[in-house]
Coordinates of C-alpha atoms in Angstrom, one line a residue:
Chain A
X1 CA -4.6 -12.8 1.7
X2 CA -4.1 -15.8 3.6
X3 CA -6.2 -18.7 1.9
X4 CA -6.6 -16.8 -1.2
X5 CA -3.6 -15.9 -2.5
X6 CA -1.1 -17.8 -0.5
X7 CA -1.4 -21.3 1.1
X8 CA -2.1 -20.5 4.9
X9 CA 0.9 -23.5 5.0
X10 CA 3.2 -22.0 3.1
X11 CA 6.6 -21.5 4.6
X12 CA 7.1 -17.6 5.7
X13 CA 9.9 -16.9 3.3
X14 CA 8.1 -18.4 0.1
X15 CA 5.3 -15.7 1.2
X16 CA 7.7 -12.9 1.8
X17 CA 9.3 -13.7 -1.7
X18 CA 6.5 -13.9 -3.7
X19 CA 4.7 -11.4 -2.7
X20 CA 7.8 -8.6 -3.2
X21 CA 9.0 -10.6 -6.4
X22 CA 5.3 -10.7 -8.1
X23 CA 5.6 -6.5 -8.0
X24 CA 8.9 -6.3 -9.4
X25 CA 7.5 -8.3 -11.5
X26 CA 5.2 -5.8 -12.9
X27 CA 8.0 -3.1 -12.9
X28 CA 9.9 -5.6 -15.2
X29 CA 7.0 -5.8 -17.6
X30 CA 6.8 -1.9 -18.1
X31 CA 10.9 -1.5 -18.5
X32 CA 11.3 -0.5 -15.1
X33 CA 14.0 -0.4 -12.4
X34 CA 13.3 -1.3 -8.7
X35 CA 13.6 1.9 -6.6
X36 CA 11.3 1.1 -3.5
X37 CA 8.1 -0.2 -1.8
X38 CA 5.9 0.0 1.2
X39 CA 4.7 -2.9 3.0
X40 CA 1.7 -3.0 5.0
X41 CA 1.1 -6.4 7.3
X42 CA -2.2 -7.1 8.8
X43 CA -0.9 -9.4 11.4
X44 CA -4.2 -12.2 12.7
X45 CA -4.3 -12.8 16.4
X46 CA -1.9 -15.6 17.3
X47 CA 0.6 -15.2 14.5
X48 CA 4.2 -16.5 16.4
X49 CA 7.1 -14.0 16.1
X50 CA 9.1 -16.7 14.2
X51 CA 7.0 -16.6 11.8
X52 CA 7.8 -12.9 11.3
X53 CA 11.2 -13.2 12.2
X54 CA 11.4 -15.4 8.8
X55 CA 9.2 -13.1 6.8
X56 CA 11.6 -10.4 7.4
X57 CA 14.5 -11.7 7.0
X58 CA 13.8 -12.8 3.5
X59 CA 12.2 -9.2 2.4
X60 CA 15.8 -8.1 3.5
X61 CA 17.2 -10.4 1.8
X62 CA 15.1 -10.1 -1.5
X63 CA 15.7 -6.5 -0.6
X64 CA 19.7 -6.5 -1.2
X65 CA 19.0 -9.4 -4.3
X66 CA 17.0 -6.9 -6.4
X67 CA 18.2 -3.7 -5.1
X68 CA 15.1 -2.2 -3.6
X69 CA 14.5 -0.3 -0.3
X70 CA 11.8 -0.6 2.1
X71 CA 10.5 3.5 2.7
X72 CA 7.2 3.0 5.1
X73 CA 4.0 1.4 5.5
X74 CA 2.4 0.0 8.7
X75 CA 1.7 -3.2 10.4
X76 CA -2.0 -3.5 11.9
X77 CA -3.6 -6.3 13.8
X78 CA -6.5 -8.1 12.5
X79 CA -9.3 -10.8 13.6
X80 CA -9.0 -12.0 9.9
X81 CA -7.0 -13.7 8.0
X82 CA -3.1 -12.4 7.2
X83 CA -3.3 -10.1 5.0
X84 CA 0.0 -8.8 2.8
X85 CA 0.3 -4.9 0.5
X86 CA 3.5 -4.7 -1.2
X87 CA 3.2 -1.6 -3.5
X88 CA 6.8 -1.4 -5.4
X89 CA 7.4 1.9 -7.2
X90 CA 9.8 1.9 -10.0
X91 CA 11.2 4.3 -12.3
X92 CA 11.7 4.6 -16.4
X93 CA 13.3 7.8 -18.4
X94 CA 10.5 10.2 -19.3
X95 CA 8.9 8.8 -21.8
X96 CA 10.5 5.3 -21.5
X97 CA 7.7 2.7 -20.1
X98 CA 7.3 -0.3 -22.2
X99 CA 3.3 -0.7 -22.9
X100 CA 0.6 -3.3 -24.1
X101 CA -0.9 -1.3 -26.6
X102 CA 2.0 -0.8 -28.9
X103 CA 2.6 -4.1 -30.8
X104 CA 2.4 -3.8 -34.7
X105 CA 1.5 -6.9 -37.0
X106 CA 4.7 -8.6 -37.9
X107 CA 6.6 -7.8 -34.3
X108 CA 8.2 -11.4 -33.2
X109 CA 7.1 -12.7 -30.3
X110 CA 9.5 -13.5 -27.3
X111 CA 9.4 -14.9 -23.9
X112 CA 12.1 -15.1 -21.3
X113 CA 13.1 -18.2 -18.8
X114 CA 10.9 -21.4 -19.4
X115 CA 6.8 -21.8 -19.0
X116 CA 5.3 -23.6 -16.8
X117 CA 7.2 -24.9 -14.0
X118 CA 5.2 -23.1 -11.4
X119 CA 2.2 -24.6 -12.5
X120 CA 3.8 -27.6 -12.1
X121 CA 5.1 -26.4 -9.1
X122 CA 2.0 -26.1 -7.5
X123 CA 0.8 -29.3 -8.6
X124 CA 3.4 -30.4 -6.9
X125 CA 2.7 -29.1 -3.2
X126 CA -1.0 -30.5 -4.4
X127 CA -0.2 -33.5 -4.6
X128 CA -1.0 -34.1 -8.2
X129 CA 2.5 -35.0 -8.9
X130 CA 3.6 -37.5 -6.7
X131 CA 5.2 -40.0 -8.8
X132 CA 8.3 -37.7 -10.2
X133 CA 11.9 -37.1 -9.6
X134 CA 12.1 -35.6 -5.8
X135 CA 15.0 -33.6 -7.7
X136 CA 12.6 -32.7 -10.2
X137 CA 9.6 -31.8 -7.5
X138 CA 12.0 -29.9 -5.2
X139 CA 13.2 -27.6 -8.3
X140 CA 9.5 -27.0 -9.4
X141 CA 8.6 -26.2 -5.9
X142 CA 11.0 -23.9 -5.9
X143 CA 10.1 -21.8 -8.9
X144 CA 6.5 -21.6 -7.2
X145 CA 7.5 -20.0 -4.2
X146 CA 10.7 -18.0 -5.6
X147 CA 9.6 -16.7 -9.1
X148 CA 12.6 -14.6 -10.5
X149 CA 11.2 -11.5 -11.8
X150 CA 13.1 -10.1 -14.6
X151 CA 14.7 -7.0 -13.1
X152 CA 17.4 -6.7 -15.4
X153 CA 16.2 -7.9 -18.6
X154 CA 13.4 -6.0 -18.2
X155 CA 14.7 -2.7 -18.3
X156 CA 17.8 -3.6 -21.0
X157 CA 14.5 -3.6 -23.3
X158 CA 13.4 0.1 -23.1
X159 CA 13.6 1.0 -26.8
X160 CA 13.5 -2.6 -27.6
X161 CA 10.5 -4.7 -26.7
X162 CA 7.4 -3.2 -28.7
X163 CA 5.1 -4.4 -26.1
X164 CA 5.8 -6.1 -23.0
X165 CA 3.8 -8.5 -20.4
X166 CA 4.9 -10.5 -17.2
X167 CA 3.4 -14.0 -17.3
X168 CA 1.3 -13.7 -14.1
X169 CA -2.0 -15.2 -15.6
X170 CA -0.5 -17.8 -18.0
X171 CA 1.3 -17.1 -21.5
X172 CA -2.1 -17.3 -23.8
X173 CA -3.9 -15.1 -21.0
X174 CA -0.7 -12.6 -20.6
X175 CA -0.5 -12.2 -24.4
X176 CA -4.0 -11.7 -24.6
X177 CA -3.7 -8.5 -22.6
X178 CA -1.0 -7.5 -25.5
X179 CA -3.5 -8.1 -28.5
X180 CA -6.2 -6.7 -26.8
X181 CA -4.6 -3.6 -26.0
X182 CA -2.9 -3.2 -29.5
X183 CA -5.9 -4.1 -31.3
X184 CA -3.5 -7.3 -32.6
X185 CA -3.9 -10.8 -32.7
X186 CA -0.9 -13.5 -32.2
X187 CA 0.0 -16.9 -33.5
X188 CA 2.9 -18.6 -31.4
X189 CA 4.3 -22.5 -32.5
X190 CA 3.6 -24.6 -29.1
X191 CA 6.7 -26.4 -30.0
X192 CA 9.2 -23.3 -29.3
X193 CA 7.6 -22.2 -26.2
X194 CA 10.4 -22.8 -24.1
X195 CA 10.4 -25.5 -21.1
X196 CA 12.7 -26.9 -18.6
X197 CA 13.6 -30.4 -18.5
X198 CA 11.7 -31.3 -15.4
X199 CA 8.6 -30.3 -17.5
X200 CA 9.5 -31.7 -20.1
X201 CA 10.5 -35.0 -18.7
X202 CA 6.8 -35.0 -16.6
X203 CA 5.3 -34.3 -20.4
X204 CA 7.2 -37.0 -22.1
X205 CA 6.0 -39.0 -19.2
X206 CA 2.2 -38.0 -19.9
X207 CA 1.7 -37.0 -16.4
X208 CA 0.7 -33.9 -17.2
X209 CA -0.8 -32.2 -20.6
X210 CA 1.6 -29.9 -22.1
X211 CA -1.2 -27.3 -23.3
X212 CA -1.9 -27.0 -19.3
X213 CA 1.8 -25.3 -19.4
X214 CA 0.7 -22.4 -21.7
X215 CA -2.3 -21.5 -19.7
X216 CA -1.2 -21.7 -15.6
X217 CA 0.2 -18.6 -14.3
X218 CA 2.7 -17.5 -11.7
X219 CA 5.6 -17.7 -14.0
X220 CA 6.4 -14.3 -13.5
X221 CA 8.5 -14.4 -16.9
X222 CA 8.3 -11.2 -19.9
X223 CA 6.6 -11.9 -22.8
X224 CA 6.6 -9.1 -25.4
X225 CA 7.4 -8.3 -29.1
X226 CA 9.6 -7.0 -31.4
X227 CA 10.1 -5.8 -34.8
X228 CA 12.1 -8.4 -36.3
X229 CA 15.0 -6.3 -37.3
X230 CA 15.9 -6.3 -33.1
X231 CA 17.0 -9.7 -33.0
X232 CA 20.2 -9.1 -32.9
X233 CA 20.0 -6.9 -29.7
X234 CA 17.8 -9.3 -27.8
X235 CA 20.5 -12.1 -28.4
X236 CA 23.1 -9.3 -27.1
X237 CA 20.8 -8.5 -24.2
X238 CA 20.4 -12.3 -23.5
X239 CA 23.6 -12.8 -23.1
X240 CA 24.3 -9.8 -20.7
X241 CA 21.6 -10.2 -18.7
X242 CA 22.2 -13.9 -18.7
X243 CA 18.5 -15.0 -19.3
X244 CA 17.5 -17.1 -21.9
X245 CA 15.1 -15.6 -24.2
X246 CA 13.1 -17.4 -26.8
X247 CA 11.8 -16.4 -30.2
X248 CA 8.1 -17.9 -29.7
X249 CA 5.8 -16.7 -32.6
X250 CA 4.6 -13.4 -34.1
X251 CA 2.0 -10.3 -34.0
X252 CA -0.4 -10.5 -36.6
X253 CA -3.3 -8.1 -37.9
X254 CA -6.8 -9.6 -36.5
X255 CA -9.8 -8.2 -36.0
X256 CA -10.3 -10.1 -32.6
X257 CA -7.3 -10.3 -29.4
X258 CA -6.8 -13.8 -30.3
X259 CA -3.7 -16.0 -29.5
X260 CA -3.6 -18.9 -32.4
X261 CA -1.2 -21.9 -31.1
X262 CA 0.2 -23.5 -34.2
X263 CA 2.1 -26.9 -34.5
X264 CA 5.2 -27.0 -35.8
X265 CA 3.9 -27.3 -39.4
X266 CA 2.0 -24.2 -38.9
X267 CA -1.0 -26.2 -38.3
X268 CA -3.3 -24.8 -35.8
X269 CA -3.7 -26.9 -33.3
X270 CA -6.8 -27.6 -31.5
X271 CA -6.7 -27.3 -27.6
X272 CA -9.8 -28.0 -26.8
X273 CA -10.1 -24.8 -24.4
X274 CA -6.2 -25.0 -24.2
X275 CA -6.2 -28.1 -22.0
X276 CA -6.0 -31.2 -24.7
X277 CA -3.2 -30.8 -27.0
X278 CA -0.4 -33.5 -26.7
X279 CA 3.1 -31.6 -26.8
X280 CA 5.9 -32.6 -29.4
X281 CA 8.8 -32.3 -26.9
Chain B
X1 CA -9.5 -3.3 9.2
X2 CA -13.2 -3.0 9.9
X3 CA -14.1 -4.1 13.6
X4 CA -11.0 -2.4 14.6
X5 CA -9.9 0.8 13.0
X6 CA -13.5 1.7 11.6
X7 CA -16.8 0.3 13.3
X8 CA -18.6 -2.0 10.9
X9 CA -21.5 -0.1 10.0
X10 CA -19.9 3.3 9.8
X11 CA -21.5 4.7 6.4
X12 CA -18.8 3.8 3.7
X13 CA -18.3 7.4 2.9
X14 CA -17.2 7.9 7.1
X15 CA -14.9 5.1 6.2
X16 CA -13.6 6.7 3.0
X17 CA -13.0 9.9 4.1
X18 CA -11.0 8.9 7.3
X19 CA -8.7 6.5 5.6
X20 CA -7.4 8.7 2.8
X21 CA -7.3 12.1 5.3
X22 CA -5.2 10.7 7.9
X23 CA -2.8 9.8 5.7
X24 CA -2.8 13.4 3.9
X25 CA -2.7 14.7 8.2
X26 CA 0.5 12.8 8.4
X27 CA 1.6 14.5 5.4
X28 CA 0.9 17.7 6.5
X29 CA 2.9 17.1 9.7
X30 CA 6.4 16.7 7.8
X31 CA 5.5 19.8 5.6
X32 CA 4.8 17.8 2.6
X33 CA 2.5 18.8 -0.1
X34 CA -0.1 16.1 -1.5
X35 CA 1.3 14.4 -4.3
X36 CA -0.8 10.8 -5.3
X37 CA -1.5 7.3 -3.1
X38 CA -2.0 4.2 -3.8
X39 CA -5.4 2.5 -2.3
X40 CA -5.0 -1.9 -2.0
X41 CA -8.5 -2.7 -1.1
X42 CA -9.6 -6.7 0.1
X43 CA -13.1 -6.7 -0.2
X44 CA -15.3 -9.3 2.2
X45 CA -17.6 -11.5 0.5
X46 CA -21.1 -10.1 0.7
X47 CA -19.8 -6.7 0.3
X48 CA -22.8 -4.2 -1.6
X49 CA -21.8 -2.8 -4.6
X50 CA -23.8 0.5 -3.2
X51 CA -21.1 0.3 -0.2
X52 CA -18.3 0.2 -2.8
X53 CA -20.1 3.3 -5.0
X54 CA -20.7 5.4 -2.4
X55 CA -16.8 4.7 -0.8
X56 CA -15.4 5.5 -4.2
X57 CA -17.6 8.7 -4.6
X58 CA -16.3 10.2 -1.8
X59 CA -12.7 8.8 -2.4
X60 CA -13.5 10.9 -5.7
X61 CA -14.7 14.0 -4.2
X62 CA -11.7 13.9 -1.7
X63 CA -9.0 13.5 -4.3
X64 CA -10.2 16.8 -5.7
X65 CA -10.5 18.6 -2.3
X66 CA -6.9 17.8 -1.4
X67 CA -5.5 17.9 -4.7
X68 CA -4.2 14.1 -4.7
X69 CA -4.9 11.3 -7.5
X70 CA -4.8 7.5 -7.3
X71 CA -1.9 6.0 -9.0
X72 CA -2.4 2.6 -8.7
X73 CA -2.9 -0.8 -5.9
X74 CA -4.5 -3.5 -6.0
X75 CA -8.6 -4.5 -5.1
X76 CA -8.9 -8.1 -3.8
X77 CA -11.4 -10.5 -2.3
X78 CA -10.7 -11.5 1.3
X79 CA -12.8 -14.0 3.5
X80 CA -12.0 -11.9 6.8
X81 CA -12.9 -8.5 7.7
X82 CA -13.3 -5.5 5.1
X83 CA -9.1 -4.3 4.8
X84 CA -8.1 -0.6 3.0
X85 CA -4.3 0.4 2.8
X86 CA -3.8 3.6 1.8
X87 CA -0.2 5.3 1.0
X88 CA 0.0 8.6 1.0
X89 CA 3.7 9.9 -1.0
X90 CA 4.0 13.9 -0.6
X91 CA 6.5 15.9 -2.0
X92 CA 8.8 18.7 0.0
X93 CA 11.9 20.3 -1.2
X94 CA 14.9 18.4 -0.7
X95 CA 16.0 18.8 3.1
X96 CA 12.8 20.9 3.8
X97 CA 10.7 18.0 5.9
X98 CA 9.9 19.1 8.9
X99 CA 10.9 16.1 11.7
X100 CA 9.9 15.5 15.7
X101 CA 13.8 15.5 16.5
X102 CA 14.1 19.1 16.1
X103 CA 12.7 21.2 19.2
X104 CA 14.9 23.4 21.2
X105 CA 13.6 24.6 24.8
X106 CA 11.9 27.9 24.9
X107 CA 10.4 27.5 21.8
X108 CA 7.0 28.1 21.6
X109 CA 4.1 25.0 21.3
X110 CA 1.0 25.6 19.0
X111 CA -1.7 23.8 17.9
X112 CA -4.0 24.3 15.0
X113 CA -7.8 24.2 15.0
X114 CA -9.9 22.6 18.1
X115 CA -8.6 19.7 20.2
X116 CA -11.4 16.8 21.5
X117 CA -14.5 17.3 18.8
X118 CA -13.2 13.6 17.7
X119 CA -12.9 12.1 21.0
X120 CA -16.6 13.4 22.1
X121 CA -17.7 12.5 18.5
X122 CA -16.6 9.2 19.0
X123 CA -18.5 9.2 22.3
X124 CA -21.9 10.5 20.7
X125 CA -21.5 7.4 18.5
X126 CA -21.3 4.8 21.4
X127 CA -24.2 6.7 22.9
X128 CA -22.1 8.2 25.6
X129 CA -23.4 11.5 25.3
X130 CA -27.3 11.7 25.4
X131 CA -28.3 14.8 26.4
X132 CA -26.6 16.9 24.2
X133 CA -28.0 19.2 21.7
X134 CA -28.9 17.2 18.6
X135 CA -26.3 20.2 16.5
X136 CA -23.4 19.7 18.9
X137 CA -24.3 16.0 18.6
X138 CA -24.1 16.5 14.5
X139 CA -21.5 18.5 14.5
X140 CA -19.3 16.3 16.6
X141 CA -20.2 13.5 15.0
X142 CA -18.7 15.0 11.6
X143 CA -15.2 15.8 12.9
X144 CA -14.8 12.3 14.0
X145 CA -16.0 11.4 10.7
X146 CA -14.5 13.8 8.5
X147 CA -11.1 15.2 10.1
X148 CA -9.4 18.4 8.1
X149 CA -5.9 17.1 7.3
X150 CA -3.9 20.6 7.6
X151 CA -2.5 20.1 3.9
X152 CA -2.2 24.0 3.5
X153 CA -1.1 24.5 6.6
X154 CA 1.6 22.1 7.1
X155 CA 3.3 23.0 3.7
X156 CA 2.7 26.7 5.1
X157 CA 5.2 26.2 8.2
X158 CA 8.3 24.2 6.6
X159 CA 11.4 26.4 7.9
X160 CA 9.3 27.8 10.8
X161 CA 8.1 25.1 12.5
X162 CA 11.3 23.4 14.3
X163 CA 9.1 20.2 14.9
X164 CA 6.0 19.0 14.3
X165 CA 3.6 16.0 14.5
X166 CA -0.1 15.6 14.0
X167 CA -2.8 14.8 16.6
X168 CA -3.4 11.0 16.0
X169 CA -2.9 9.4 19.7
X170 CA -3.6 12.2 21.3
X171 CA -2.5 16.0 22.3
X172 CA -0.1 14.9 25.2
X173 CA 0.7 11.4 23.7
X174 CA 1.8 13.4 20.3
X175 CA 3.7 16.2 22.3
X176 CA 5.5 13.0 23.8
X177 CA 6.8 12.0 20.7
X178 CA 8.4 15.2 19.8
X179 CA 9.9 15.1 23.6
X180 CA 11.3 12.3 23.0
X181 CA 12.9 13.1 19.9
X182 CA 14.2 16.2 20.6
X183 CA 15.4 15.3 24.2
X184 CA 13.2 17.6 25.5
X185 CA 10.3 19.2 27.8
X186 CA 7.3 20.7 27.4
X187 CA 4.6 22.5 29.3
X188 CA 1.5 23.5 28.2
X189 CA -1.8 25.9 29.7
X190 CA -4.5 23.7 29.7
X191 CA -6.9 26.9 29.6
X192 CA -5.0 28.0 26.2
X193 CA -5.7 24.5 24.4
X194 CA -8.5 25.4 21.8
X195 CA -11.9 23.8 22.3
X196 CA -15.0 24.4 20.2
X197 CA -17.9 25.7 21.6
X198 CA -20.1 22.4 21.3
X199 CA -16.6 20.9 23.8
X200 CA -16.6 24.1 25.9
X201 CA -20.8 23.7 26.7
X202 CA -20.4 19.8 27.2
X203 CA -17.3 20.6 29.7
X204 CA -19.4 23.3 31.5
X205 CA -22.0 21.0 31.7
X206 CA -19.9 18.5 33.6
X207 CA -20.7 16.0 30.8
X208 CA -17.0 14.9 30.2
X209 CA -13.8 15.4 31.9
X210 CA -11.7 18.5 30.3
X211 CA -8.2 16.9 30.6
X212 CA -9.7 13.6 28.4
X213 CA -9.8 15.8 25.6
X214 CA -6.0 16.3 25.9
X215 CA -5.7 12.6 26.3
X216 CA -7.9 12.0 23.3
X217 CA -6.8 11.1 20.0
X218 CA -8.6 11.1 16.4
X219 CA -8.5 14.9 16.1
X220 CA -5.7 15.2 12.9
X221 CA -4.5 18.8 14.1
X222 CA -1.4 19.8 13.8
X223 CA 1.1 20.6 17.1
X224 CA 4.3 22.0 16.1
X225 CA 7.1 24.3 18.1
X226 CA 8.8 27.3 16.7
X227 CA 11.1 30.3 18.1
X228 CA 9.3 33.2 19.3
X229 CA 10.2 35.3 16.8
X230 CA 8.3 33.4 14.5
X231 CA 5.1 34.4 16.0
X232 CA 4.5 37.0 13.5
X233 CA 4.7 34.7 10.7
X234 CA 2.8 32.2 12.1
X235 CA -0.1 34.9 12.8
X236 CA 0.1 35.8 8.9
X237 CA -0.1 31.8 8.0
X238 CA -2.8 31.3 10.1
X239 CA -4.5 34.1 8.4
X240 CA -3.4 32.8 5.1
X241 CA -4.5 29.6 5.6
X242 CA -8.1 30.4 7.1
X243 CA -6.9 28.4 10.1
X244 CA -7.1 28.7 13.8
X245 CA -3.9 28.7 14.9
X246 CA -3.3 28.6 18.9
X247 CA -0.2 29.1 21.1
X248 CA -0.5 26.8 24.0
X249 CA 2.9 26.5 25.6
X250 CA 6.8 25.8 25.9
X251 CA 9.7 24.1 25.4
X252 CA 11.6 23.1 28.4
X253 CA 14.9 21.5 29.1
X254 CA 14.2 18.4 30.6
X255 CA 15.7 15.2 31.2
X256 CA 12.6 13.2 30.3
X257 CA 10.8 13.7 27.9
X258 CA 7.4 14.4 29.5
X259 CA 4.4 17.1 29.7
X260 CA 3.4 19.2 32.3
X261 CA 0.2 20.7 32.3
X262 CA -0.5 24.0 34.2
X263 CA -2.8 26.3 35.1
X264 CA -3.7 29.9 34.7
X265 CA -1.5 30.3 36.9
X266 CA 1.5 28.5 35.7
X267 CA 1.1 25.3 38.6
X268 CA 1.3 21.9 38.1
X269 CA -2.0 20.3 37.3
X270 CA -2.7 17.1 39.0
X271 CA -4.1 15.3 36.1
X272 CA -5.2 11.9 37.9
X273 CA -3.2 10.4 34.6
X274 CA -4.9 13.1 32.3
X275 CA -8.3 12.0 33.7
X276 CA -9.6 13.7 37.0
X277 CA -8.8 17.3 36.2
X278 CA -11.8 20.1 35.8
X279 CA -10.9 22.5 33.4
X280 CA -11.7 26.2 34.4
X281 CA -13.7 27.3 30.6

């Protein structure tokens, strides 16, 4: 929805991307391979044809990128806002979806990609960034508006991953929804959650707190576990799916869905709701 | 979108039961059996939790008459007008959906159930119809409100039916489209299109003009062509499927694809564009 869920200023192919990419997404996070989606487009009064024109091109695109056809839908007309259904359908072997509720204490803990940059992205197009690298701000941006969902990866780890989340609401939230479901808890070391070095230069800098990273969404990365015996397939997977994939803490028994963030020491660290901790990097 | 394909205060069961069916009619019009759908709902702010109960309810109740299940979408918060996307998937077997493209002149045309209860339902609700009896009124009223997709039916007539559509725009508008995708004719006896009795006394009466009701749209029948030798099997479905099932006219080489309606007595009816002709029931 236009206003909520997109900036009514956003370019037309950031929307068209995000919005298709954000489901395969999902698909990702349950092992599952792109096979289609609908698309229905409730169009306000006044909308210009370019705008369209752009929209479409990059669903077609995005369409040949992740190998996923367009089968129906409809487009309506409405006095409100834009308003944008993707529904992606996907498929998995009998059997073969990766869960939440499946993650055992002593399963490792991975996430693929780096955490945070669309957060900082979107700091970014608010403003609250201004005094960065323009390299830096365009490449932040730009993993805003064109997350990468793991296609790929995520279906290489059928058999593999435990348990398995997308990073839609923010890594502690995401793996949250894990423990919860399992009836786990989870202690990850703050210091190996992977970043990229745009974040981490902006950290370094002090410009923005590096707990903030582990608690903004719209990364659209997996994070899921592992018994720890399957390392050496998700290094092999890694490397064929050419995604970097980092070892970031481990399921542990707990009698509340709570995500403990230690310090490299294995300190808990305190982050005062998740927002004060000062980053090592 | 409410304000323009439902009115605003149309209870929220009307609203339910509309959305979902239509998409089961068009279903029904390729020969497919229900199979699940997926419901993305972006809720106005202000929205009554009793509005949302009683939708769901009969979303509930409907799943179980039509034998369909929700698989998934999405619920959202929108600050324009109430939204509902509904996709409908059906299953048929492989090759077996019936298309529009597929009528050959001198097949026959049928129709099932009554066209034109919608279209003078819709006009008892913007008080266009006063003086009618408060049971036509009622019953009216309901078929607007709650169309029969033909989910039995349409299954019923895959490999006798040689092209169908459903009766969305219209009974000549939806003729049309087969026309046109077949590269063909039709004619049709406007005295052998199927009216209910509450339609047939309002028409006596002089209350509405026949030919409107051909012109009408809402009514979710099915119109589909076959061979004549099908006619006995289409007599046992329509038995089969406790459904009214009429013959109504023909195929016709053409070289546009348009509808002529005639008269008892096979002449041309001078519609006034489907509007100024007084049907003899």
């Amino acid at each position: 929805v236009a206003g909520v869920h997109f900036r009514t200023d956003d370019p037309p192919e950031t929307v068209a991307a995000r919005a298709l990419r954000v489901n395969l997404s999902d698909l990702a996070a349950m092992g599952a391979a792109p096979a289609y989606y609908t698309l229905a487009l409730a169009i306000p009064h006044g909308c210009e044809d370019k705008w369209l024109d752009a929209f479409a091109k990059q669903l077609g695109e995005d369409q040949v990128t992740f190998g996923i056809g367009l089968i129906g839908g409809d487009t309506v007309s409405t006095p409100g806002p834009m308003t944008i259904t993707i529904t992606a359908h996907g498929s998995v072997p009998s059997g073969g979806a990766v869960r939440r509720s499946t993650a055992s204490p002593g399963d490792d803990i991975y996430v693929s990609g780096h955490i945070g940059d669309a957060t900082l992205g979107l700091a970014v197009l608010n403003g609250e960034l201004k005094d960065i690298a323009e390299k830096d701000a365009a490449y932040l941006t730009d993993r805003f508006w064109f997350p990468s969902p793991r296609t790929t990866l995520g279906p290489a780890l059928r058999g593999i991953a435990t348990a398995m989340v997308d990073v839609s609401d923010g890594l502690i939230a995401d793996l949250e929804h894990i423990c919860s479901a399992s009836g786990v808890g989870a202690e990850i070391t703050i210091d190996d959650v992977p970043v990229s070095s745009a974040a981490r230069s902006i950290i370094t800098d002090g410009l923005f707190p590096a707990s903030a990273l582990l608690s903004g969404g719209d990364d659209y990365e997996l994070v899921f576990s592992a018994k720890p015996s399957a390392g050496g397939d998700i290094e092999r997977i890694a490397r064929n799916s050419k995604t970097d994939i980092s070892k970031i803490g481990a399921i542990v028994a707990a009698n509340k869905p709570v995500v403990r963030i230690l310090d490299r020491n294995g300190k808990a660290v305190s982050t005062d709701q998740h927002g004060g901790y000062q980053h090592q990097w």
